[in-house]
């Protein structure tokens, strides 16, 4: 349990980066143009705050009083923009009324062009003067982003529009600013998608590989080139969200993500850039077209079109290069914040060019090489090592007279099982290196402990190979060194396994895995203690009989024979239990 939590924390520490702490001091210049707070959550939809202006008309140089009021809020960003181009630059400048709660910002190199909060204390009212610039457009609209609490906020709340005298009426009725996915025209899908043409007309990633999104609850993602753009379809069982990301590597972070998020029986289609492992920061600028979706029987489907090259948006990757593709699903909380996917996302088997020749690929939630790594390590450090050591510790006197290939049985068993352990460890050890092409620098302590275990596992047979003769003077030293190094290796290996099985690349079901591992440790220690106690009782018994000197030899052998049977039964039971635990873990790995 503990080490698993430790693993989780290490993993979090190793992976979380990005702007997760917000801007309590109001220096929100990063949000100048999008007006989206980088809080990694979805904005609320229906504003509760109101912006008012003291005038409806203005001339260059005029001071217009602007007020923002509503329920208590912690932060805000107030701007004026051309009412006919709400995604364009800010207009004019501001003058503060209350220096204590508000400050002027330089947005896009224009001094005093925005007003924001100074700290996160609660306020329900804010005033500022807007000064019309000489080159102000005919119609100006005030916009505000209001943060009520860290993850509850509204973006670009539309305020009043004020106009210059004699200005022609606004050409278009200003709609709510075009920032949120909901404001995009979204049509419903008439028909669910199908897998027809996968591998011939379109590039598909399916899990399981025979997934037909029309029929089953399975994950499906397809890319169909169409001129200069690509039509993308995504489908899967999810009550919350479904997302895919294009990544240059097999880690999450610095990825180009596309999300279909369900909210109130409606689906928002969005893009985001994933920084590290923090919650995705949604883009305010939408680069997708022809968006449509369908939500039925717990299956979420969405479809949209994207240009292959987007010159004006460097955050989006070009679609004609090679990427690993991640497909993730998860829950959505109230108001829409995205929770982390509960399980490891599906990763495409290899890098792919979605605009290249159509392919029909599968995906896995865990790479094959890493699965083999985990499986071999379990065999080695749960089973072969445990049986080998128990035999060396308790079974030396059990088969004293029978030899196997000229050596005592316990020794042959110990040597064979231990060399097997070393061989399995060596093979398993190199697999993650092959997979990562180097050091697993985001896997926490596991690789470091793993290397220590590997080193000890090589050290053991080397020392054993040069062991002094059983009655030689340095034998005690050998026993001590061999015992300590072996025991250290086993303890470290158990910790390493605890940490390994919660790593993202091979995430066994949690907390099941931790409890089962604890169960195994308890089983092993229990048997160890039992045999230890049995050995102690045996010595005690022999000492009692010792008084009756005549019978000593006879009794010794009879007591030993009795003990031998007991030990053999315990060993058999132990091996069965051990293998049962091993099979449980191997089956869990196979399920991923
Ligand atoms: C005592 C046994 C084990 C040893 C000695 C060991 C050793 C290692 C080492 C040295 C690495 C890093 C390789 C690199 O940097 O590329 C590694 C990676 C890994 N190990 Fe183990 N391991 C053990 C058991 C396990 C188990 C039982 C599991 C899972 C059930 C596991 C899961 C992983 C995973 C998922 C990675 C890859 C991390 C990544 O790159 O994403 N390991 N292991
Ligand atoms: C990873 C490899 C190995 C580990 C972890 C390991 C571990 C152990 C442990 C813990 C014991 C002590 C049992 C006890 O009395 O409590 C032991 C005993 C012994 N091991 Fe190993 N062993 C390994 C490999 C080998 C190999 C390859 C050989 C022989 C070539 C060997 C030869 C012995 C001998 C001779 C003893 C008995 C020491 C005595 O006289 O009590 N071991 N081993
Ligand atoms: C910005 O506001 C400050 C403080 O009110 C003022 O001193 C400064 O002149 C203003 N700058 C511009 C370019 O408006
Ligand atoms: C991907 O495929 C497109 C279309 O065939 C091709 O133009 C492009 O060069 C490919 N990209 C890579 C990296 O192979």
GROMACS .gro file of C-alpha atoms in nm, residues 25 27 76 94-104 112 115-119 121 123 125-129:
model
   27
   25UNK     CA    1  -0.143   3.830  -0.826
   27UNK     CA    2  -0.042   3.930  -1.371
   76UNK     CA    3  -1.104   3.920  -1.345
   94UNK     CA    4  -0.795   5.219  -1.885
   95UNK     CA    5  -0.761   5.436  -1.578
   96UNK     CA    6  -0.801   5.278  -1.235
   97UNK     CA    7  -1.062   5.380  -0.980
   98UNK     CA    8  -0.953   5.150  -0.698
   99UNK     CA    9  -0.580   5.084  -0.694
  100UNK     CA   10  -0.619   4.839  -0.409
  101UNK     CA   11  -0.819   4.579  -0.598
  102UNK     CA   12  -0.732   4.651  -0.958
  103UNK     CA   13  -0.421   4.703  -1.168
  104UNK     CA   14  -0.337   4.798  -1.525
  112UNK     CA   15  -0.286   5.001  -1.968
  115UNK     CA   16  -0.750   4.575  -1.604
  116UNK     CA   17  -0.707   4.279  -1.372
  117UNK     CA   18  -0.721   4.189  -1.003
  118UNK     CA   19  -0.433   4.247  -0.762
  119UNK     CA   20  -0.500   3.954  -0.531
  121UNK     CA   21  -0.963   3.844  -0.212
  123UNK     CA   22  -1.503   4.134  -0.442
  125UNK     CA   23  -1.789   4.521  -0.773
  126UNK     CA   24  -1.524   4.687  -0.981
  127UNK     CA   25  -1.501   5.020  -1.159
  128UNK     CA   26  -1.256   5.162  -1.410
  129UNK     CA   27  -1.246   5.438  -1.670
   0.00000   0.00000   0.00000
